[in-house]
């Protein structure tokens, strides 16, 4: 990855860690999913920063940002991201995110339509009231700390089971480290993502919008979003991507090609 700059900027909920790479053009803000951090974009950032500044925040509570002291909603996360961008003198920008990062990109588009130029989301799940309880239970609190280290085995098993073919253990290790940095409250954002009113927010988007649809664990829920998209929105089906952890690793060039075309 080209040399990046790192910043710690003040927000209303503590200091946010932000990395940037590249320069010029319309800045692109890349928003990570829950549990991990901006390092999820290590492979994508060099491809996207060829002709523009790429900005990669660590959401409050994750990565090298300050921990959160309570669950924060995505409208709150979006406000904090705007505060960090203000500190970096980033005014108008494009936004893209994956899974809950896509939720934040959508929230930014609705919250700040005068600042967000274009939006690309990788998945945009619409959960039903019937689905929410079971999904929340599956992504609930972690096990208690254990003398025998079994809680670490739990976290390692989480990421080892998500390892795409062709991705090395060194990459899986970075996901594990981010998971442990956010411990024990990493799961808070899952609940906020599952409760996010996606069906209400999507029609409010006024910017050019692209939805990338991998065939991953929330493919069914993302399919429900398609009829709700704003007029003129572009949908890109990605049937060969069946593991979300492959989106920005084994399929990074394919995904970045779509992003570059749309954002350019």
JSON list of N, CA and C in Angstrom, two decimals, residues 46-75:
[
{"chain": "A", "resi": 46, "resn": "UNK", "atom": "N", "xyz": [-5.01, 1.45, -2.54]},
{"chain": "A", "resi": 46, "resn": "UNK", "atom": "CA", "xyz": [-4.07, 1.84, -3.60]},
{"chain": "A", "resi": 46, "resn": "UNK", "atom": "C", "xyz": [-4.74, 1.90, -4.97]},
{"chain": "A", "resi": 47, "resn": "UNK", "atom": "N", "xyz": [-5.72, 1.04, -5.21]},
{"chain": "A", "resi": 47, "resn": "UNK", "atom": "CA", "xyz": [-6.40, 1.02, -6.50]},
{"chain": "A", "resi": 47, "resn": "UNK", "atom": "C", "xyz": [-7.32, 2.22, -6.66]},
{"chain": "A", "resi": 48, "resn": "UNK", "atom": "N", "xyz": [-7.88, 2.70, -5.56]},
{"chain": "A", "resi": 48, "resn": "UNK", "atom": "CA", "xyz": [-8.84, 3.80, -5.61]},
{"chain": "A", "resi": 48, "resn": "UNK", "atom": "C", "xyz": [-8.18, 5.16, -5.47]},
{"chain": "A", "resi": 49, "resn": "UNK", "atom": "N", "xyz": [-6.94, 5.19, -4.99]},
{"chain": "A", "resi": 49, "resn": "UNK", "atom": "CA", "xyz": [-6.26, 6.46, -4.71]},
{"chain": "A", "resi": 49, "resn": "UNK", "atom": "C", "xyz": [-5.37, 6.91, -5.86]},
{"chain": "A", "resi": 50, "resn": "UNK", "atom": "N", "xyz": [-5.49, 6.30, -7.02]},
{"chain": "A", "resi": 50, "resn": "UNK", "atom": "CA", "xyz": [-4.62, 6.66, -8.14]},
{"chain": "A", "resi": 50, "resn": "UNK", "atom": "C", "xyz": [-4.80, 8.12, -8.55]},
{"chain": "A", "resi": 51, "resn": "UNK", "atom": "N", "xyz": [-6.01, 8.65, -8.44]},
{"chain": "A", "resi": 51, "resn": "UNK", "atom": "CA", "xyz": [-6.26, 10.01, -8.90]},
{"chain": "A", "resi": 51, "resn": "UNK", "atom": "C", "xyz": [-7.10, 10.82, -7.91]},
{"chain": "A", "resi": 52, "resn": "UNK", "atom": "N", "xyz": [-7.09, 10.40, -6.65]},
{"chain": "A", "resi": 52, "resn": "UNK", "atom": "CA", "xyz": [-7.89, 11.13, -5.66]},
{"chain": "A", "resi": 52, "resn": "UNK", "atom": "C", "xyz": [-7.40, 10.83, -4.25]},
{"chain": "A", "resi": 53, "resn": "UNK", "atom": "N", "xyz": [-7.83, 11.67, -3.34]},
{"chain": "A", "resi": 53, "resn": "UNK", "atom": "CA", "xyz": [-7.59, 11.43, -1.92]},
{"chain": "A", "resi": 53, "resn": "UNK", "atom": "C", "xyz": [-8.59, 10.39, -1.42]},
{"chain": "A", "resi": 54, "resn": "UNK", "atom": "N", "xyz": [-8.09, 9.39, -0.72]},
{"chain": "A", "resi": 54, "resn": "UNK", "atom": "CA", "xyz": [-8.95, 8.39, -0.09]},
{"chain": "A", "resi": 54, "resn": "UNK", "atom": "C", "xyz": [-8.83, 8.55, 1.42]},
{"chain": "A", "resi": 55, "resn": "UNK", "atom": "N", "xyz": [-9.96, 8.64, 2.09]},
{"chain": "A", "resi": 55, "resn": "UNK", "atom": "CA", "xyz": [-10.02, 8.87, 3.53]},
{"chain": "A", "resi": 55, "resn": "UNK", "atom": "C", "xyz": [-10.66, 7.65, 4.19]},
{"chain": "A", "resi": 56, "resn": "UNK", "atom": "N", "xyz": [-9.99, 7.08, 5.20]},
{"chain": "A", "resi": 56, "resn": "UNK", "atom": "CA", "xyz": [-10.44, 5.83, 5.82]},
{"chain": "A", "resi": 56, "resn": "UNK", "atom": "C", "xyz": [-10.51, 6.00, 7.33]},
{"chain": "A", "resi": 57, "resn": "UNK", "atom": "N", "xyz": [-11.68, 6.32, 7.86]},
{"chain": "A", "resi": 57, "resn": "UNK", "atom": "CA", "xyz": [-11.80, 6.46, 9.32]},
{"chain": "A", "resi": 57, "resn": "UNK", "atom": "C", "xyz": [-11.96, 5.10, 10.00]},
{"chain": "A", "resi": 58, "resn": "UNK", "atom": "N", "xyz": [-11.48, 5.02, 11.23]},
{"chain": "A", "resi": 58, "resn": "UNK", "atom": "CA", "xyz": [-11.87, 3.93, 12.13]},
{"chain": "A", "resi": 58, "resn": "UNK", "atom": "C", "xyz": [-13.08, 4.42, 12.92]},
{"chain": "A", "resi": 59, "resn": "UNK", "atom": "N", "xyz": [-14.19, 3.75, 12.78]},
{"chain": "A", "resi": 59, "resn": "UNK", "atom": "CA", "xyz": [-15.39, 4.15, 13.53]},
{"chain": "A", "resi": 59, "resn": "UNK", "atom": "C", "xyz": [-15.08, 4.19, 15.03]},
{"chain": "A", "resi": 60, "resn": "UNK", "atom": "N", "xyz": [-15.68, 5.13, 15.74]},
{"chain": "A", "resi": 60, "resn": "UNK", "atom": "CA", "xyz": [-15.52, 5.18, 17.20]},
{"chain": "A", "resi": 60, "resn": "UNK", "atom": "C", "xyz": [-15.90, 3.81, 17.77]},
{"chain": "A", "resi": 61, "resn": "UNK", "atom": "N", "xyz": [-15.02, 3.28, 18.62]},
{"chain": "A", "resi": 61, "resn": "UNK", "atom": "CA", "xyz": [-15.23, 1.95, 19.18]},
{"chain": "A", "resi": 61, "resn": "UNK", "atom": "C", "xyz": [-14.45, 0.86, 18.46]},
{"chain": "A", "resi": 62, "resn": "UNK", "atom": "N", "xyz": [-13.78, 1.21, 17.35]},
{"chain": "A", "resi": 62, "resn": "UNK", "atom": "CA", "xyz": [-13.11, 0.20, 16.53]},
{"chain": "A", "resi": 62, "resn": "UNK", "atom": "C", "xyz": [-11.73, 0.67, 16.11]},
{"chain": "A", "resi": 63, "resn": "UNK", "atom": "N", "xyz": [-10.90, -0.27, 15.70]},
{"chain": "A", "resi": 63, "resn": "UNK", "atom": "CA", "xyz": [-9.58, 0.07, 15.23]},
{"chain": "A", "resi": 63, "resn": "UNK", "atom": "C", "xyz": [-8.79, 0.83, 16.28]},
{"chain": "A", "resi": 64, "resn": "UNK", "atom": "N", "xyz": [-8.19, 1.94, 15.86]},
{"chain": "A", "resi": 64, "resn": "UNK", "atom": "CA", "xyz": [-7.37, 2.75, 16.76]},
{"chain": "A", "resi": 64, "resn": "UNK", "atom": "C", "xyz": [-8.10, 4.01, 17.23]},
{"chain": "A", "resi": 65, "resn": "UNK", "atom": "N", "xyz": [-9.41, 4.07, 17.01]},
{"chain": "A", "resi": 65, "resn": "UNK", "atom": "CA", "xyz": [-10.21, 5.16, 17.57]},
{"chain": "A", "resi": 65, "resn": "UNK", "atom": "C", "xyz": [-10.54, 4.88, 19.03]},
{"chain": "A", "resi": 66, "resn": "UNK", "atom": "N", "xyz": [-10.99, 5.92, 19.73]},
{"chain": "A", "resi": 66, "resn": "UNK", "atom": "CA", "xyz": [-11.39, 5.73, 21.12]},
{"chain": "A", "resi": 66, "resn": "UNK", "atom": "C", "xyz": [-12.56, 4.77, 21.23]},
{"chain": "A", "resi": 67, "resn": "UNK", "atom": "N", "xyz": [-12.68, 4.04, 22.33]},
{"chain": "A", "resi": 67, "resn": "UNK", "atom": "CA", "xyz": [-13.84, 3.17, 22.54]},
{"chain": "A", "resi": 67, "resn": "UNK", "atom": "C", "xyz": [-15.10, 3.98, 22.77]},
{"chain": "A", "resi": 68, "resn": "UNK", "atom": "N", "xyz": [-16.21, 3.39, 22.44]},
{"chain": "A", "resi": 68, "resn": "UNK", "atom": "CA", "xyz": [-17.51, 4.00, 22.75]},
{"chain": "A", "resi": 68, "resn": "UNK", "atom": "C", "xyz": [-17.91, 3.58, 24.16]},
{"chain": "A", "resi": 69, "resn": "UNK", "atom": "N", "xyz": [-18.64, 4.45, 24.85]},
{"chain": "A", "resi": 69, "resn": "UNK", "atom": "CA", "xyz": [-19.09, 4.11, 26.20]},
{"chain": "A", "resi": 69, "resn": "UNK", "atom": "C", "xyz": [-20.53, 3.62, 26.23]},
{"chain": "A", "resi": 70, "resn": "UNK", "atom": "N", "xyz": [-21.16, 3.52, 25.05]},
{"chain": "A", "resi": 70, "resn": "UNK", "atom": "CA", "xyz": [-22.54, 3.05, 24.92]},
{"chain": "A", "resi": 70, "resn": "UNK", "atom": "C", "xyz": [-22.79, 2.75, 23.45]},
{"chain": "A", "resi": 71, "resn": "UNK", "atom": "N", "xyz": [-23.84, 1.99, 23.13]},
{"chain": "A", "resi": 71, "resn": "UNK", "atom": "CA", "xyz": [-24.14, 1.77, 21.72]},
{"chain": "A", "resi": 71, "resn": "UNK", "atom": "C", "xyz": [-24.50, 3.09, 21.03]},
{"chain": "A", "resi": 72, "resn": "UNK", "atom": "N", "xyz": [-23.93, 3.31, 19.84]},
{"chain": "A", "resi": 72, "resn": "UNK", "atom": "CA", "xyz": [-24.21, 4.50, 19.05]},
{"chain": "A", "resi": 72, "resn": "UNK", "atom": "C", "xyz": [-24.97, 4.12, 17.80]},
{"chain": "A", "resi": 73, "resn": "UNK", "atom": "N", "xyz": [-25.91, 4.95, 17.41]},
{"chain": "A", "resi": 73, "resn": "UNK", "atom": "CA", "xyz": [-26.71, 4.70, 16.22]},
{"chain": "A", "resi": 73, "resn": "UNK", "atom": "C", "xyz": [-25.95, 5.14, 14.98]},
{"chain": "A", "resi": 74, "resn": "UNK", "atom": "N", "xyz": [-26.42, 4.73, 13.81]},
{"chain": "A", "resi": 74, "resn": "UNK", "atom": "CA", "xyz": [-25.74, 5.14, 12.59]},
{"chain": "A", "resi": 74, "resn": "UNK", "atom": "C", "xyz": [-25.91, 6.63, 12.30]},
{"chain": "A", "resi": 75, "resn": "UNK", "atom": "N", "xyz": [-27.01, 7.27, 12.63]},
{"chain": "A", "resi": 75, "resn": "UNK", "atom": "CA", "xyz": [-27.01, 8.73, 12.53]},
{"chain": "A", "resi": 75, "resn": "UNK", "atom": "C", "xyz": [-25.94, 9.37, 13.40]}
]
